[in-house]
mmCIF file of C-alpha atoms in Angstrom:
data_model
loop_
_atom_site.group_PDB
_atom_site.id
_atom_site.type_symbol
_atom_site.label_atom_id
_atom_site.label_comp_id
_atom_site.label_asym_id
_atom_site.label_seq_id
_atom_site.Cartn_x
_atom_site.Cartn_y
_atom_site.Cartn_z
ATOM 1 C CA MET A 1 4.435 47.845 45.309
ATOM 2 C CA VAL A 2 8.248 48.292 45.621
ATOM 3 C CA LEU A 3 10.380 47.887 42.981
ATOM 4 C CA PHE A 4 14.298 47.340 44.013
ATOM 5 C CA PHE A 5 17.171 47.325 41.753
ATOM 6 C CA SER A 6 20.587 45.438 42.335
ATOM 7 C CA THR A 7 23.812 48.212 42.510
ATOM 8 C CA LYS A 8 25.435 46.964 39.525
ATOM 9 C CA PRO A 9 24.059 48.046 36.254
ATOM 10 C CA THR A 10 22.749 45.586 34.310
ATOM 11 C CA ASN A 11 20.851 44.639 31.161
ATOM 12 C CA PHE A 12 17.337 44.020 31.606
ATOM 13 C CA SER A 13 17.026 41.340 29.100
ATOM 14 C CA SER A 14 19.414 38.845 30.710
ATOM 15 C CA ALA A 15 18.338 39.886 34.347
ATOM 16 C CA TYR A 16 15.763 37.788 36.665
ATOM 17 C CA LEU A 17 13.118 39.216 38.373
ATOM 18 C CA SER A 18 11.985 37.750 41.570
ATOM 19 C CA PHE A 19 8.978 37.989 43.531
ATOM 20 C CA SER A 20 8.316 37.977 47.293
ATOM 21 C CA HIS A 21 4.769 37.621 49.078
ATOM 22 C CA LYS A 22 4.859 41.146 50.413
ATOM 23 C CA ASN A 23 4.225 42.296 46.287
ATOM 24 C CA ASN A 24 7.904 43.515 46.174
ATOM 25 C CA ILE A 25 10.282 42.790 42.908
ATOM 26 C CA THR A 26 14.024 42.520 42.955
ATOM 27 C CA LEU A 27 15.687 42.262 39.787
ATOM 28 C CA THR A 28 19.081 40.828 40.038
ATOM 29 C CA ALA A 29 21.834 40.478 37.765
ATOM 30 C CA PRO A 30 22.923 37.294 36.888
ATOM 31 C CA SER A 31 26.090 35.480 37.843
ATOM 32 C CA SER A 32 29.289 35.997 35.847
ATOM 33 C CA SER A 33 28.784 32.371 34.386
ATOM 34 C CA TYR A 34 25.441 33.069 32.725
ATOM 35 C CA ASN A 35 26.503 33.032 29.182
ATOM 36 C CA ARG A 36 25.635 36.311 27.368
ATOM 37 C CA SER A 37 26.686 35.490 23.832
ATOM 38 C CA GLN A 38 24.426 35.132 21.356
ATOM 39 C CA GLY A 39 24.608 32.634 18.346
ATOM 40 C CA ILE A 40 24.500 33.426 14.624
ATOM 41 C CA ASP A 41 21.925 31.507 12.062
ATOM 42 C CA LEU A 42 23.905 29.291 9.868
ATOM 43 C CA LYS A 43 22.514 28.757 6.315
ATOM 44 C CA ALA A 44 21.918 25.048 6.121
ATOM 45 C CA GLY A 45 23.900 24.328 9.497
ATOM 46 C CA GLY A 46 27.045 26.231 7.751
ATOM 47 C CA LYS A 47 28.595 25.955 3.787
ATOM 48 C CA SER A 48 32.160 26.077 4.776
ATOM 49 C CA LYS A 49 34.858 23.496 3.827
ATOM 50 C CA LYS A 50 38.256 22.949 3.873
ATOM 51 C CA THR A 51 39.135 22.879 0.130
ATOM 52 C CA LYS A 52 42.931 21.620 0.437
ATOM 53 C CA ARG A 53 43.915 18.125 -0.780
ATOM 54 C CA THR A 54 44.048 15.112 1.796
ATOM 55 C CA ALA A 55 45.132 12.548 -0.727
ATOM 56 C CA PRO A 56 46.556 12.946 -4.027
ATOM 57 C CA LYS A 57 44.611 12.614 -7.301
ATOM 58 C CA SER A 58 47.002 10.563 -9.348
ATOM 59 C CA ASN A 59 46.625 7.178 -9.810
ATOM 60 C CA ASP A 60 50.666 6.047 -9.480
ATOM 61 C CA VAL A 61 50.713 3.132 -6.969
ATOM 62 C CA TYR A 62 54.294 4.554 -5.997
ATOM 63 C CA LEU A 63 53.369 7.867 -5.051
ATOM 64 C CA LYS A 64 50.560 6.317 -2.833
ATOM 65 C CA LEU A 65 53.210 4.418 -1.048
ATOM 66 C CA LEU A 66 54.917 7.269 -0.371
ATOM 67 C CA VAL A 67 51.841 8.832 0.831
ATOM 68 C CA LYS A 68 51.547 6.256 3.106
ATOM 69 C CA LEU A 69 54.896 6.414 4.580
ATOM 70 C CA TYR A 70 55.183 10.233 5.010
ATOM 71 C CA ARG A 71 51.487 9.702 6.530
ATOM 72 C CA PHE A 72 53.439 7.478 8.929
ATOM 73 C CA LEU A 73 55.915 9.465 9.888
ATOM 74 C CA VAL A 74 53.888 12.575 10.663
ATOM 75 C CA ARG A 75 51.902 10.819 12.736
ATOM 76 C CA ARG A 76 54.715 9.425 14.620
ATOM 77 C CA THR A 77 57.308 12.153 14.824
ATOM 78 C CA GLY A 78 55.634 15.143 14.722
ATOM 79 C CA SER A 79 58.360 16.427 12.420
ATOM 80 C CA GLN A 80 57.464 20.040 10.395
ATOM 81 C CA PHE A 81 59.436 18.862 7.375
ATOM 82 C CA ASN A 82 57.661 15.335 6.943
ATOM 83 C CA ALA A 83 54.379 17.235 7.176
ATOM 84 C CA VAL A 84 55.368 19.856 4.163
ATOM 85 C CA VAL A 85 56.721 16.988 2.211
ATOM 86 C CA LEU A 86 52.988 15.166 2.563
ATOM 87 C CA LYS A 87 51.203 18.209 1.783
ATOM 88 C CA ARG A 88 53.608 18.651 -1.359
ATOM 89 C CA LEU A 89 52.950 15.043 -2.305
ATOM 90 C CA PHE A 90 49.204 15.825 -2.490
ATOM 91 C CA MET A 91 49.667 18.932 -4.929
ATOM 92 C CA SER A 92 49.033 18.891 -9.024
ATOM 93 C CA LYS A 93 51.204 18.962 -11.262
ATOM 94 C CA VAL A 94 51.073 22.527 -11.848
ATOM 95 C CA ASN A 95 52.042 23.096 -8.491
ATOM 96 C CA LYS A 96 55.098 20.433 -8.648
ATOM 97 C CA PRO A 97 57.526 22.351 -11.297
ATOM 98 C CA PRO A 98 60.537 20.973 -12.404
ATOM 99 C CA LEU A 99 63.785 22.372 -10.712
ATOM 100 C CA SER A 100 66.423 22.769 -13.475
ATOM 101 C CA LEU A 101 70.413 21.412 -12.706
ATOM 102 C CA SER A 102 71.379 25.308 -12.434
ATOM 103 C CA ARG A 103 68.977 26.164 -9.930
ATOM 104 C CA LEU A 104 70.378 23.057 -8.017
ATOM 105 C CA VAL A 105 73.766 24.183 -7.957
ATOM 106 C CA THR A 106 73.062 27.749 -6.989
ATOM 107 C CA PHE A 107 70.816 26.850 -4.257
ATOM 108 C CA MET A 108 72.907 24.183 -2.652
ATOM 109 C CA LYS A 109 76.069 26.761 -2.630
ATOM 110 C CA GLY A 110 78.071 26.184 0.536
ATOM 111 C CA LYS A 111 75.675 23.356 1.844
ATOM 112 C CA GLU A 112 77.343 20.451 -0.152
ATOM 113 C CA ASP A 113 77.106 18.207 2.702
ATOM 114 C CA LYS A 114 73.311 18.325 2.962
ATOM 115 C CA ILE A 115 70.649 16.499 1.201
ATOM 116 C CA ALA A 116 68.758 18.566 -1.656
ATOM 117 C CA VAL A 117 64.563 17.379 -1.085
ATOM 118 C CA VAL A 118 62.593 18.291 -4.146
ATOM 119 C CA VAL A 119 58.969 17.276 -4.180
ATOM 120 C CA GLY A 120 59.031 17.083 -8.509
ATOM 121 C CA THR A 121 61.298 16.423 -11.224
ATOM 122 C CA ILE A 122 64.911 17.514 -11.720
ATOM 123 C CA THR A 123 65.903 18.116 -15.254
ATOM 124 C CA ASP A 124 69.127 19.186 -17.179
ATOM 125 C CA ASP A 125 70.699 22.260 -18.114
ATOM 126 C CA ILE A 126 73.346 22.031 -20.646
ATOM 127 C CA ARG A 127 74.532 25.699 -19.539
ATOM 128 C CA VAL A 128 76.002 24.553 -16.486
ATOM 129 C CA TYR A 129 79.758 22.698 -17.022
ATOM 130 C CA GLU A 130 80.484 22.036 -13.469
ATOM 131 C CA VAL A 131 78.474 19.989 -11.068
ATOM 132 C CA PRO A 132 79.575 19.623 -7.687
ATOM 133 C CA ALA A 133 79.105 16.217 -6.118
ATOM 134 C CA LEU A 134 75.831 16.443 -4.739
ATOM 135 C CA LYS A 135 73.126 14.354 -2.899
ATOM 136 C CA VAL A 136 69.521 15.095 -3.974
ATOM 137 C CA THR A 137 66.076 13.353 -3.133
ATOM 138 C CA ALA A 138 63.318 14.030 -5.932
ATOM 139 C CA LEU A 139 60.574 11.841 -7.288
ATOM 140 C CA ARG A 140 61.836 11.882 -10.707
ATOM 141 C CA PHE A 141 65.303 12.473 -12.732
ATOM 142 C CA THR A 142 65.897 12.853 -16.334
ATOM 143 C CA GLU A 143 68.433 10.269 -17.533
ATOM 144 C CA THR A 144 70.995 12.992 -18.402
ATOM 145 C CA VAL A 145 70.727 14.964 -15.062
ATOM 146 C CA ARG A 146 70.697 11.574 -13.027
ATOM 147 C CA ALA A 147 74.122 10.777 -15.354
ATOM 148 C CA ARG A 148 75.628 13.935 -14.861
ATOM 149 C CA ILE A 149 75.291 13.962 -10.951
ATOM 150 C CA GLU A 150 76.080 10.489 -10.472
ATOM 151 C CA LYS A 151 79.517 11.045 -12.684
ATOM 152 C CA ALA A 152 80.345 13.921 -10.255
ATOM 153 C CA GLY A 153 80.223 11.828 -7.584
ATOM 154 C CA GLY A 154 76.671 12.665 -5.983
ATOM 155 C CA GLU A 155 73.779 10.491 -5.250
ATOM 156 C CA CYS A 156 70.312 10.642 -6.965
ATOM 157 C CA LEU A 157 68.255 9.262 -3.757
ATOM 158 C CA THR A 158 64.068 8.492 -3.418
ATOM 159 C CA PHE A 159 62.334 9.306 -0.774
ATOM 160 C CA ASP A 160 61.795 6.210 0.862
ATOM 161 C CA GLN A 161 65.669 6.276 1.280
ATOM 162 C CA LEU A 162 65.685 9.339 2.485
ATOM 163 C CA ALA A 163 63.171 8.496 5.083
ATOM 164 C CA LEU A 164 65.618 6.056 6.811
ATOM 165 C CA ARG A 165 68.535 8.758 6.669
ATOM 166 C CA ALA A 166 66.451 11.496 7.346
ATOM 167 C CA PRO A 167 63.343 10.510 9.023
ATOM 168 C CA LEU A 168 63.451 13.889 10.956
ATOM 169 C CA GLY A 169 64.500 15.937 7.615
ATOM 170 C CA GLN A 170 67.862 16.311 9.349
ATOM 171 C CA ASN A 171 70.708 18.053 7.743
ATOM 172 C CA THR A 172 68.330 18.322 4.498
ATOM 173 C CA VAL A 173 67.655 21.542 2.015
ATOM 174 C CA LEU A 174 64.098 21.623 1.163
ATOM 175 C CA LEU A 175 63.636 23.507 -2.415
ATOM 176 C CA ARG A 176 61.065 24.233 -5.087
ATOM 177 C CA GLY A 177 60.924 24.975 -8.698
ATOM 178 C CA PRO A 178 59.427 28.276 -10.067
ATOM 179 C CA LYS A 179 55.851 27.765 -9.962
ATOM 180 C CA ASN A 180 55.023 30.901 -12.291
ATOM 181 C CA ALA A 181 57.931 30.014 -14.971
ATOM 182 C CA ARG A 182 55.185 28.522 -17.481
ATOM 183 C CA GLU A 183 54.206 30.125 -20.868
ATOM 184 C CA ALA A 184 50.488 30.073 -19.335
ATOM 185 C CA VAL A 185 51.264 32.495 -16.436
ATOM 186 C CA LYS A 186 52.149 35.126 -18.967
ATOM 187 C CA HIS A 187 48.990 35.597 -20.211
ATOM 188 C CA PHE A 188 47.417 35.940 -16.772
ATOM 189 C CA GLY A 189 46.631 39.613 -15.212
ATOM 190 C CA PRO A 190 45.512 43.072 -16.674
ATOM 191 C CA ALA A 191 44.018 42.894 -20.096
ATOM 192 C CA PRO A 192 46.858 43.367 -23.015
ATOM 193 C CA GLY A 193 45.412 47.165 -24.166
ATOM 194 C CA VAL A 194 44.984 48.550 -20.657
ATOM 195 C CA PRO A 195 47.611 50.990 -19.794
ATOM 196 C CA HIS A 196 50.922 50.090 -17.641
ATOM 197 C CA SER A 197 50.013 46.411 -18.586
ATOM 198 C CA HIS A 198 52.573 43.748 -19.504
ATOM 199 C CA THR A 199 50.642 40.792 -19.788
ATOM 200 C CA LYS A 200 51.653 39.166 -22.978
ATOM 201 C CA PRO A 201 48.517 39.022 -25.486
ATOM 202 C CA TYR A 202 47.240 35.784 -27.330
ATOM 203 C CA VAL A 203 48.522 36.421 -30.927
ATOM 204 C CA ARG A 204 47.755 34.270 -33.838
ATOM 205 C CA SER A 205 51.093 35.024 -35.555
ATOM 206 C CA LYS A 206 54.093 37.041 -35.446
ATOM 207 C CA GLY A 207 54.351 38.281 -38.423
ATOM 208 C CA ARG A 208 54.089 41.849 -40.139
ATOM 209 C CA LYS A 209 50.567 42.402 -39.755
ATOM 210 C CA PHE A 210 49.900 41.233 -36.478
ATOM 211 C CA GLU A 211 50.090 43.759 -33.293
ATOM 212 C CA ARG A 212 52.535 46.351 -35.067
ATOM 213 C CA ALA A 213 50.648 48.870 -35.440
ATOM 214 C CA ARG A 214 50.273 52.598 -33.877
ATOM 215 C CA GLY A 215 49.420 51.845 -30.385
ATOM 216 C CA ARG A 216 50.571 48.607 -29.991
ATOM 217 C CA ARG A 217 54.224 49.657 -29.734
ATOM 218 C CA ASN A 218 56.561 52.330 -28.758
ATOM 219 C CA SER A 219 58.220 52.412 -32.250
ATOM 220 C CA ARG A 220 54.241 53.246 -33.704
ATOM 221 C CA GLY A 221 53.923 56.551 -31.792
ATOM 222 C CA PHE A 222 52.752 54.988 -28.648
ATOM 223 C CA ARG A 223 51.880 51.999 -26.794
ATOM 224 C CA VAL A 224 48.804 51.763 -24.182
#
């Protein structure tokens, strides 16, 4: 018996053995089209799933109408602006933080000819004395900020009005409120007693007897 090997190096586990009538054995490498990749075993067929929202949790019928409108615009226009607006319409209340009038004026400085778009609420800021004429689209305006914007010659638009004016999001500025400005966020992070931690502690009271002692204040020896 004679054993013949092919000239190309090959893997014995994926090679083919051929026998002839003269008791000769030939080892041949598989063709390039042969699939050498090996699959992996997935537990229960795989459990990875997408966790992002595909619809809002809210039962607000007007919000659902806006979702229906922007689903259509995303499908028919392919605009990235519309896709972002649709995604933000799905978001929870925490992820749709309000934007104050002062921040709005700051962000729109030099862009007064464009339309500001906020998927959330616009709130008033009494520290702002002069309000420029701004065109603003938002889900909601407080009564005072709506009156101030319109008195200055601006416009408060809804998202269905925006879809008629800018179906592709042209000439707009997409803005968001400060997501981490909530009181609850101040308590997140390393424990308040850990060195170099600036996390706000949960304290029952701000009186004389609460977290004023040595080790808690720089004015009392040291602070951890």
